[in-house]
CSV table of C-alpha atoms in Angstrom, one decimal:
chain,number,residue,atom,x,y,z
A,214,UNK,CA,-7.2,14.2,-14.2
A,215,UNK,CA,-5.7,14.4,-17.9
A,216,UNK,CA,-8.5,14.0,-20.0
A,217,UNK,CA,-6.3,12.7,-23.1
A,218,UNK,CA,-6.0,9.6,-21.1
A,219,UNK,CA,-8.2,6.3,-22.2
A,220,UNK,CA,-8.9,5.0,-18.8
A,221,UNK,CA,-11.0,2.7,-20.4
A,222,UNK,CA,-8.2,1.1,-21.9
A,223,UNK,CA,-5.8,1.7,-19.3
A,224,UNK,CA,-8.6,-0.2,-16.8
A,225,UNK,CA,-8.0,-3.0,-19.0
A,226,UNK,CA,-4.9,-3.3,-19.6
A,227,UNK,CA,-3.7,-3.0,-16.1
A,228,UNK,CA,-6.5,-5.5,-15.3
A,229,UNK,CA,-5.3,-8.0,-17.5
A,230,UNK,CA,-1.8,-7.9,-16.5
A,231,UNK,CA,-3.0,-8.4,-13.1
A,232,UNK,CA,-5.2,-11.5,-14.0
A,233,UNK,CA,-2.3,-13.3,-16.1
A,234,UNK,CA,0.2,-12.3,-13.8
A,235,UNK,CA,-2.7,-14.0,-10.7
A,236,UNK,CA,-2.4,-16.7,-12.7
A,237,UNK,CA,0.9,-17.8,-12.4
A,238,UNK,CA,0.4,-17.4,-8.3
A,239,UNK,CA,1.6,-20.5,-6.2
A,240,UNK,CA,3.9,-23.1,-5.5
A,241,UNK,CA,7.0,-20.7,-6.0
A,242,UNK,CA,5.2,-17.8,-4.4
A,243,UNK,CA,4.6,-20.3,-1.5
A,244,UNK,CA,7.8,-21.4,-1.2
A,245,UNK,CA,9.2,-17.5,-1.7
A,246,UNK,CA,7.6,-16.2,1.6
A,247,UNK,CA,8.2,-19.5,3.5
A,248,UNK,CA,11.8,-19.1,2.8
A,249,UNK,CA,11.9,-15.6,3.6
A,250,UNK,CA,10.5,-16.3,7.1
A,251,UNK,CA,12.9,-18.9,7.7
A,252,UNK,CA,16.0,-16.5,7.0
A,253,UNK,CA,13.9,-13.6,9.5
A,254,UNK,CA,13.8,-16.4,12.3
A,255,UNK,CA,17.5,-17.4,11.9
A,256,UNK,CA,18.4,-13.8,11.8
A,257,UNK,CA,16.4,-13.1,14.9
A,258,UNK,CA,17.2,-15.9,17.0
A,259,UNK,CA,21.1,-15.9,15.8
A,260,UNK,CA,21.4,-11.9,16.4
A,261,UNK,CA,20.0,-12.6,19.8
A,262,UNK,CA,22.2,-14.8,20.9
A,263,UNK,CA,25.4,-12.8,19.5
A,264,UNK,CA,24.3,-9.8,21.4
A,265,UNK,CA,25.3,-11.6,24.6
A,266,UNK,CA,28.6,-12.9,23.4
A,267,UNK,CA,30.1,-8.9,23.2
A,268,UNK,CA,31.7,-9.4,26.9
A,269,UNK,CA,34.1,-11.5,24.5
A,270,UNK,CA,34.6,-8.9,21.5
A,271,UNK,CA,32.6,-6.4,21.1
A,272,UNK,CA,32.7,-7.5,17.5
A,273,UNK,CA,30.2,-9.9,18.1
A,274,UNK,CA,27.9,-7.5,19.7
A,275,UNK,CA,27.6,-5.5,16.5
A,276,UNK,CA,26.9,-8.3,14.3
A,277,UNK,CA,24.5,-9.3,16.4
A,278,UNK,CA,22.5,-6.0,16.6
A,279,UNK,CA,22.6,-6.0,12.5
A,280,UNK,CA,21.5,-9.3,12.5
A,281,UNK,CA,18.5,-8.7,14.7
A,282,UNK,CA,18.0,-5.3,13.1
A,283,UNK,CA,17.7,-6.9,9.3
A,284,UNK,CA,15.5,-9.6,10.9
A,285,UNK,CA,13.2,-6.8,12.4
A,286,UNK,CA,13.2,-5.5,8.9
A,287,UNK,CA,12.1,-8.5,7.0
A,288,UNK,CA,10.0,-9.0,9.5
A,289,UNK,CA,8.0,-5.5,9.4
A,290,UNK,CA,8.7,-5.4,5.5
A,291,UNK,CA,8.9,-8.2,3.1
A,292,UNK,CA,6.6,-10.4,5.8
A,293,UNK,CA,4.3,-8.3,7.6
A,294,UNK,CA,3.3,-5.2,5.7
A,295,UNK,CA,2.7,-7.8,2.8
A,296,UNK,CA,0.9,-11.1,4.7
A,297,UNK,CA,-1.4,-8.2,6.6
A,298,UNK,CA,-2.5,-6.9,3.1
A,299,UNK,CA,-3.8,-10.2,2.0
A,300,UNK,CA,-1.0,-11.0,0.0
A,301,UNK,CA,-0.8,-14.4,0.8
A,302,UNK,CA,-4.4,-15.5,2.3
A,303,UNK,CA,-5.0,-17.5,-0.5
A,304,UNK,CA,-1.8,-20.6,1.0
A,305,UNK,CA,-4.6,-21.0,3.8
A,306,UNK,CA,-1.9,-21.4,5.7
A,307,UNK,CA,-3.0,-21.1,10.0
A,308,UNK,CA,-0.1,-18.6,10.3
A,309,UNK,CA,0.7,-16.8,7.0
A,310,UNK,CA,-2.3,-15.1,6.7
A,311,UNK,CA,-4.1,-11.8,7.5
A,312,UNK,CA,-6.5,-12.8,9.9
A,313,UNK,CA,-4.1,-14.3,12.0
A,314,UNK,CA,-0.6,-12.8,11.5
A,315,UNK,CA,1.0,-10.5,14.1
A,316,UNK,CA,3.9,-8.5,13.7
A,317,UNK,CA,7.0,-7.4,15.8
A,318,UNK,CA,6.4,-3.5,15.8
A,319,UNK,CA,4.2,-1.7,18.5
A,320,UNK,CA,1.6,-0.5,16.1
A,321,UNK,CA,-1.5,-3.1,16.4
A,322,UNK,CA,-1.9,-4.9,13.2
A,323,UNK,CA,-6.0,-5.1,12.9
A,324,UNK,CA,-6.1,-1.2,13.5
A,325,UNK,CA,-3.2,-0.7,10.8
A,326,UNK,CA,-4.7,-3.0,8.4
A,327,UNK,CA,-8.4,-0.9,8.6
A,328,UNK,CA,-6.4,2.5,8.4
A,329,UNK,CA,-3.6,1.6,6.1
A,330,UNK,CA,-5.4,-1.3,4.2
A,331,UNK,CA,-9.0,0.7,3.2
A,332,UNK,CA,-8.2,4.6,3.7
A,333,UNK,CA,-4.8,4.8,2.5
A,334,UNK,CA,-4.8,2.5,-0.9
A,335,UNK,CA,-8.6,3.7,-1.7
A,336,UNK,CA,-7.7,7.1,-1.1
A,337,UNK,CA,-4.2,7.9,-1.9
A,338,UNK,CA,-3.6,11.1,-1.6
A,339,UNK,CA,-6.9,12.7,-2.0
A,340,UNK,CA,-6.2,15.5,0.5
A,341,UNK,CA,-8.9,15.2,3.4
A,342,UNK,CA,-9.5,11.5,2.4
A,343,UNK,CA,-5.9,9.5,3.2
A,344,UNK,CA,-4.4,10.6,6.5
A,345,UNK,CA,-0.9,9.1,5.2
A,346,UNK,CA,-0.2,12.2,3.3
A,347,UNK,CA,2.0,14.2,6.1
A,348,UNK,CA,1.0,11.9,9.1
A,349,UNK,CA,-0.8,14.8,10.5
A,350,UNK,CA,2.3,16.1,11.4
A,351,UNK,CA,4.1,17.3,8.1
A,352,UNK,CA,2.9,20.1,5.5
A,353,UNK,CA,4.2,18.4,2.0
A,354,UNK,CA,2.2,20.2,-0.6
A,355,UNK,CA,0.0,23.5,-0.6
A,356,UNK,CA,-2.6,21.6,-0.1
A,357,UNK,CA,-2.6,22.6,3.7
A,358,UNK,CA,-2.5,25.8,4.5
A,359,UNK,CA,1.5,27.1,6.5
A,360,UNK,CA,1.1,27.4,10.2
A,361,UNK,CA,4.1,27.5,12.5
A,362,UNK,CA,5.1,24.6,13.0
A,363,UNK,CA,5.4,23.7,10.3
A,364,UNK,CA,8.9,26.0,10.0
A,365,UNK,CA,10.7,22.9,12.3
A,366,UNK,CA,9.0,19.8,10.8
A,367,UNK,CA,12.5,18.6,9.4
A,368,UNK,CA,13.5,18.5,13.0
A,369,UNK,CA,9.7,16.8,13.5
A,370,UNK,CA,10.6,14.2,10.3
A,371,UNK,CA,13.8,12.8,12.2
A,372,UNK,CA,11.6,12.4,15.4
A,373,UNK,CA,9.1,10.7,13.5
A,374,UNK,CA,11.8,8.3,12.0
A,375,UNK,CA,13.4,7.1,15.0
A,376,UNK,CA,10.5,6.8,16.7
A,377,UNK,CA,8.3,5.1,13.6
A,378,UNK,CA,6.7,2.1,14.8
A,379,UNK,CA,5.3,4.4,18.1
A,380,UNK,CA,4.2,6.8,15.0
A,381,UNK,CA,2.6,4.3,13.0
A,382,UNK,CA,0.9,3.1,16.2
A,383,UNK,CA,-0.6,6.0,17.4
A,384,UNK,CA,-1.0,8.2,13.3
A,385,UNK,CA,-3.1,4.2,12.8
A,386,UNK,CA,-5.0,4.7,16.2
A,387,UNK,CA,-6.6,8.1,14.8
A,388,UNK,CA,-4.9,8.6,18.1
A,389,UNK,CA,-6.2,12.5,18.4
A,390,UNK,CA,-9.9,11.7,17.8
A,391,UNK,CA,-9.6,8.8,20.7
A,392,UNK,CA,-7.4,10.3,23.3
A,393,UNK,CA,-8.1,13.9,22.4
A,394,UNK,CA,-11.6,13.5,21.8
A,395,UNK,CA,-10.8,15.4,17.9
A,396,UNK,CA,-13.7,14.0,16.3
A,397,UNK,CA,-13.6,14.1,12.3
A,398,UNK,CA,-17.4,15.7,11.0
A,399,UNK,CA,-19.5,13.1,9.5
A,400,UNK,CA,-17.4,9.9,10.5
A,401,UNK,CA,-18.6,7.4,12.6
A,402,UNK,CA,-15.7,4.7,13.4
A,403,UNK,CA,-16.6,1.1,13.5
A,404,UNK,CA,-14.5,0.1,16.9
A,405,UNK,CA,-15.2,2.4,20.1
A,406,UNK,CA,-12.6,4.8,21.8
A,407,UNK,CA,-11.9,1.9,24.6
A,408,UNK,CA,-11.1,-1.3,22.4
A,409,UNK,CA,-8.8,1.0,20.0
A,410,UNK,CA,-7.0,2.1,23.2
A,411,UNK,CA,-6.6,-1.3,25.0
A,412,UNK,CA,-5.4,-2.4,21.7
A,413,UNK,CA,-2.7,0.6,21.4
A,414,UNK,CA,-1.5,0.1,24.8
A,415,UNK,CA,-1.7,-4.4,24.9
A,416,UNK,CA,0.3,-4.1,21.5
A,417,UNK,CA,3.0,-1.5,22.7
A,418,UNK,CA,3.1,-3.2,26.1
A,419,UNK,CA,3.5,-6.6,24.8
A,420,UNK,CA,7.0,-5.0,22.6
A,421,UNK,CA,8.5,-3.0,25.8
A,422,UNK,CA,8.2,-6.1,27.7
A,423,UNK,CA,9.6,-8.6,25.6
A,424,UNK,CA,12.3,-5.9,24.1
A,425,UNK,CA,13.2,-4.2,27.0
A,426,UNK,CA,12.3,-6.7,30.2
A,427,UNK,CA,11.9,-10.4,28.9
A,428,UNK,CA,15.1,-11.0,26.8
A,429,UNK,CA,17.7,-8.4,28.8
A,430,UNK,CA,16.4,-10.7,32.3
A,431,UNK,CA,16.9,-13.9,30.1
A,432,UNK,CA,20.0,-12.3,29.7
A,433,UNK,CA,21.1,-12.3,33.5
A,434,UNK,CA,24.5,-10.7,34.0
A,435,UNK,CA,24.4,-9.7,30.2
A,436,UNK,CA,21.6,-7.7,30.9
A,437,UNK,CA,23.2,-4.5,29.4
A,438,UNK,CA,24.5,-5.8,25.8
A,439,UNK,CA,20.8,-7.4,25.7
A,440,UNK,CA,19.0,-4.4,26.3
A,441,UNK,CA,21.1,-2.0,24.3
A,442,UNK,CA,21.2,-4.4,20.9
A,443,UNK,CA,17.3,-4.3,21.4
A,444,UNK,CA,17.4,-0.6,21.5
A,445,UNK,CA,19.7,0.0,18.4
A,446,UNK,CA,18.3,-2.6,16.4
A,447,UNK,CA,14.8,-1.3,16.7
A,448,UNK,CA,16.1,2.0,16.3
A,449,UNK,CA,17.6,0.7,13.0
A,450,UNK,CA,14.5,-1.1,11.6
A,451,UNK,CA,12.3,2.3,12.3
A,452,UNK,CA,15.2,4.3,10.4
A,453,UNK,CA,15.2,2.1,7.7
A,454,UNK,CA,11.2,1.8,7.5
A,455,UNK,CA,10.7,5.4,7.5
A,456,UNK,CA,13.1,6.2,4.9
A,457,UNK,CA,11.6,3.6,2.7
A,458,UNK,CA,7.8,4.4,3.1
A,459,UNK,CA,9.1,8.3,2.0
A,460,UNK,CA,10.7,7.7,-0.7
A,461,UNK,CA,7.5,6.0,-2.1
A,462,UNK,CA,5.5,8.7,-1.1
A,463,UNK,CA,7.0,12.2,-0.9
A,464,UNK,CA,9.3,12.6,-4.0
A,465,UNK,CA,9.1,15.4,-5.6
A,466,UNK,CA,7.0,13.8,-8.7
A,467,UNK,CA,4.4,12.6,-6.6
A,468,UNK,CA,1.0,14.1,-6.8
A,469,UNK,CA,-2.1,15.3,-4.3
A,470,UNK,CA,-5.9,15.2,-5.4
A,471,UNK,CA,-8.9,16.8,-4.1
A,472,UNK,CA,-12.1,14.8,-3.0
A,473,UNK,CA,-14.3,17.1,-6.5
A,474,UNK,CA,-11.4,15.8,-9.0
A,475,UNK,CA,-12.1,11.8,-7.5
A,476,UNK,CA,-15.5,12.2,-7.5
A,477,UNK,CA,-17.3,9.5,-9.7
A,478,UNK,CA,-14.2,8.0,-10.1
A,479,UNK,CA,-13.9,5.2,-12.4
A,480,UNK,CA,-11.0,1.6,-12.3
A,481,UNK,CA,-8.9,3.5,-14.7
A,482,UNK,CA,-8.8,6.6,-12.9
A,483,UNK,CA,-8.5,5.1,-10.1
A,484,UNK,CA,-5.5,3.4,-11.4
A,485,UNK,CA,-3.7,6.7,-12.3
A,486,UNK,CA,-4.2,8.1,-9.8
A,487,UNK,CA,-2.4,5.4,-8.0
A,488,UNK,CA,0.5,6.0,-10.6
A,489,UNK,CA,0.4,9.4,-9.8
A,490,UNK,CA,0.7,9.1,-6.1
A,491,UNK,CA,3.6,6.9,-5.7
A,492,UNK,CA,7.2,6.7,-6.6
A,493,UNK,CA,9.9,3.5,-7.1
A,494,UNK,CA,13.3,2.9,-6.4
A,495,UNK,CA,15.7,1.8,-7.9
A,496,UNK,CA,18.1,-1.6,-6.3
A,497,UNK,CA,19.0,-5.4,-6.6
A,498,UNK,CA,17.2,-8.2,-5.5
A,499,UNK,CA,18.6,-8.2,-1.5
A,500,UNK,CA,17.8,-4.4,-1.6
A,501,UNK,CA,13.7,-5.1,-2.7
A,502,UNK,CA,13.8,-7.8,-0.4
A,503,UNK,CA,15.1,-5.8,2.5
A,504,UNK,CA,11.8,-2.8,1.4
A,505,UNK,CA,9.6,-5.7,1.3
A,506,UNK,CA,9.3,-4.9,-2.4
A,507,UNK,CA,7.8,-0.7,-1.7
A,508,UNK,CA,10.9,0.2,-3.8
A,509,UNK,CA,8.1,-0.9,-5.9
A,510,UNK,CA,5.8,1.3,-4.8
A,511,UNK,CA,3.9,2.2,-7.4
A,512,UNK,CA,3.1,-1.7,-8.4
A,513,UNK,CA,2.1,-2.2,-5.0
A,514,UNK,CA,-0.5,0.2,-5.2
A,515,UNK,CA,-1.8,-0.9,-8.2
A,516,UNK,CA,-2.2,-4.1,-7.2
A,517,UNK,CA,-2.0,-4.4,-3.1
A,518,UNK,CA,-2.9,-7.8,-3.1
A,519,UNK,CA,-0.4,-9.1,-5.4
A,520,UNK,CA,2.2,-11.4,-3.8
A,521,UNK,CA,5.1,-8.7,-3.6
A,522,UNK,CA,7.7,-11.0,-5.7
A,523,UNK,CA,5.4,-10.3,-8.6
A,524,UNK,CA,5.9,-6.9,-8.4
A,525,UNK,CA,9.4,-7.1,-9.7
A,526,UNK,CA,8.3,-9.0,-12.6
A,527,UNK,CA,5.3,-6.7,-13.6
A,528,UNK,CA,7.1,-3.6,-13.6
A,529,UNK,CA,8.3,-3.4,-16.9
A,530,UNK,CA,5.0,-4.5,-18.1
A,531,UNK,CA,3.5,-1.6,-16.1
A,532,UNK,CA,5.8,0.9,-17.3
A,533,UNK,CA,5.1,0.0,-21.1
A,534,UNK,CA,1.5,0.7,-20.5
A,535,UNK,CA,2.0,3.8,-18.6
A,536,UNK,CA,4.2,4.9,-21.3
A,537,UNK,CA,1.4,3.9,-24.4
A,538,UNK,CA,-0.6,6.1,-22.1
A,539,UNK,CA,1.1,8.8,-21.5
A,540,UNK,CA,1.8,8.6,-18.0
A,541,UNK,CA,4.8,9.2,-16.3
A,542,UNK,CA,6.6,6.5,-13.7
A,543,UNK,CA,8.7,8.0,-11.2
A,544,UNK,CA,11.7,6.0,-10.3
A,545,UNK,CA,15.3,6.6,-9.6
A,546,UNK,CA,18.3,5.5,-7.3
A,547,UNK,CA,17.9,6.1,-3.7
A,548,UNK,CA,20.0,8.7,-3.2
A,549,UNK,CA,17.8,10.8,-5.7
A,550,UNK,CA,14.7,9.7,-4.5
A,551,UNK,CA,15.5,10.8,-0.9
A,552,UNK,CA,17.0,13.8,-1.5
A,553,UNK,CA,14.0,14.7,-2.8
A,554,UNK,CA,12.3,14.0,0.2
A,555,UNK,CA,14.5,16.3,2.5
A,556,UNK,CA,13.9,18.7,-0.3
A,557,UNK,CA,10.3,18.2,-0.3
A,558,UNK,CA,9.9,18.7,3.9
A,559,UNK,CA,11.9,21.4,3.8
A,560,UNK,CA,10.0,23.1,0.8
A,561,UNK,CA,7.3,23.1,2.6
A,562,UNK,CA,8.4,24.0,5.8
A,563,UNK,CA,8.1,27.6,4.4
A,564,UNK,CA,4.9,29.9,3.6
């Protein structure tokens, strides 16, 4: 921790902009995510029923698998991964909230919001603390020690990607402690081994079926254009997600803690910390939309249960007080911030 820092006064500040920004919460806010979800349901239900007009151009087809791919995308980003944070709880609205929502990706939403929800936005990236850092499966920093594997994990990365919702599912599952029996010292989970399986194989079920059984069968002779936009579309969405989530995570700027340096911790470290850990990216409006605002990433973890069309707004707020601070804020255009990525995996996919 830089000990020139006043976290004091940067606890403050960064509270205050959150409570005047809270403020302003409502109506428009309201109105924002109802909107969005009408656009994902006419994107859905329109891409769907283009996929089965390809047996007349196979133009059709292909508009109809982006259509249902950027549906799947608000969907998983701008709608889920925000309602399931809390984001909008306060609309009470029966189906826009986080108690009730469910979303259309295999991973199970109640075990994602305890992993993703507590673990990974209280401990970001305090190694041994947030699992999120390298999935388990990637060595980003010298903060693990080089085994192996670890010298074909770029070739594990573009697995991970196209198969990212069955990733998220099972890395959210603590799936090696509950199929593999790898039990963590001193943690005791709060659901049993059965009920976090049944719910990792209901949720994934539920997705094959409707994907890959219910909709292609609807289909009936157009069984194969069904089936296939379903594939690619999904495929799509899990590229897209991936990408996204790394570029807020694994730049090249962005830092690791240990458990001794967060020890004590107060709001203001906390805080950097968070500004530490995460990275932005650069876009227009349709862009942040389509990343369900993590391009800003680094607002989002400073205030996770922020409606996510405030982030935007807050930003250059947030980077004026970073800046009386001291502290730096990653951003930069996607291209740069994902080559840092592939540079990063590959760094440290050598000793």
């Amino acid at each position: 921790m830089n000990k020139n820092i006043n976290f004091d006064l940067l606890a403050n500040e960064l509270d205050d902009l959150k409570r005047q920004t809270l403020k302003d919460v409502g109506a428009i806010d309201a109105a924002y995510i109802r909107n969005v979800i009408v656009w994902q349901r006419g994107l859905e239900w329109g891409g769907r029923a283009l996929l089965m007009l390809g047996f007349i151009h196979p133009l059709w087809w292909v508009v109809g698998v982006l259509s249902l791919a950027s549906a799947k995308i608000l969907d998983n980003m701008e709608i889920g991964h925000n309602v399931l944070h809390g984001q909008y709880d306060w609309m009470n609205d029966p189906h826009i909230n986080s108690r009730q929502f469910d979303w259309d990706i295999a991973c199970d939403g109640k075990s994602w919001q305890r992993i993703h929800n507590y673990e990974h936005h209280t401990y970001t990236n305090v190694i041994g603390k947030d699992r999120d850092f390298g999935y388990g499966l990637l060595r980003l920093s010298n903060d693990f020690s080089w085994r192996l594997k670890n010298l074909w994990q770029f070739i594990t990365y573009i697995y991970l990607s196209v198969l990212f919702q069955w990733g998220i599912s099972y890395h959210e599952l603590a799936a090696e402690r509950v199929f593999m029996g790898k039990k963590k010292q001193g943690r005791a989970s709060k659901v049993n081994a059965s009920e976090l399986k049944r719910r990792f194989f209901s949720k994934g079920g539920k997705q094959l079926f409707k994907d890959y059984l219910v909709f292609p069968l609807l289909a009936g002779p157009l069984f194969l254009w069904v089936i296939s936009g379903n594939l690619i579309a999904n495929l799509l969405r899990n590229l897209w997600t991936s990408t996204i989530i790394f570029c807020g995570h694994f730049t090249s700027d962005v830092h690791t803690f240990s458990q001794a340096e967060c020890e004590n911790e107060t709001q203001g470290q906390w805080y950097y910390r968070q500004a530490l850990g995460s990275s932005n990216i650069l876009g227009g409006k349709l862009f942040h939309i389509l990343t369900g605002h993590l391009s800003f990433q680094i607002e989002h973890h400073l205030f996770p249960d922020l409606p996510s069309s405030r982030y935007q707004q807050v930003a250059p707020q947030v980077q004026a007080i970073f800046a009386r601070h001291g502290i730096a804020y990653h951003t930069g255009p996607f291209l740069r911030q994902y080559s840092q990525v592939v540079k990063r995996i590959l760094r440290y996919s050598l000793p």
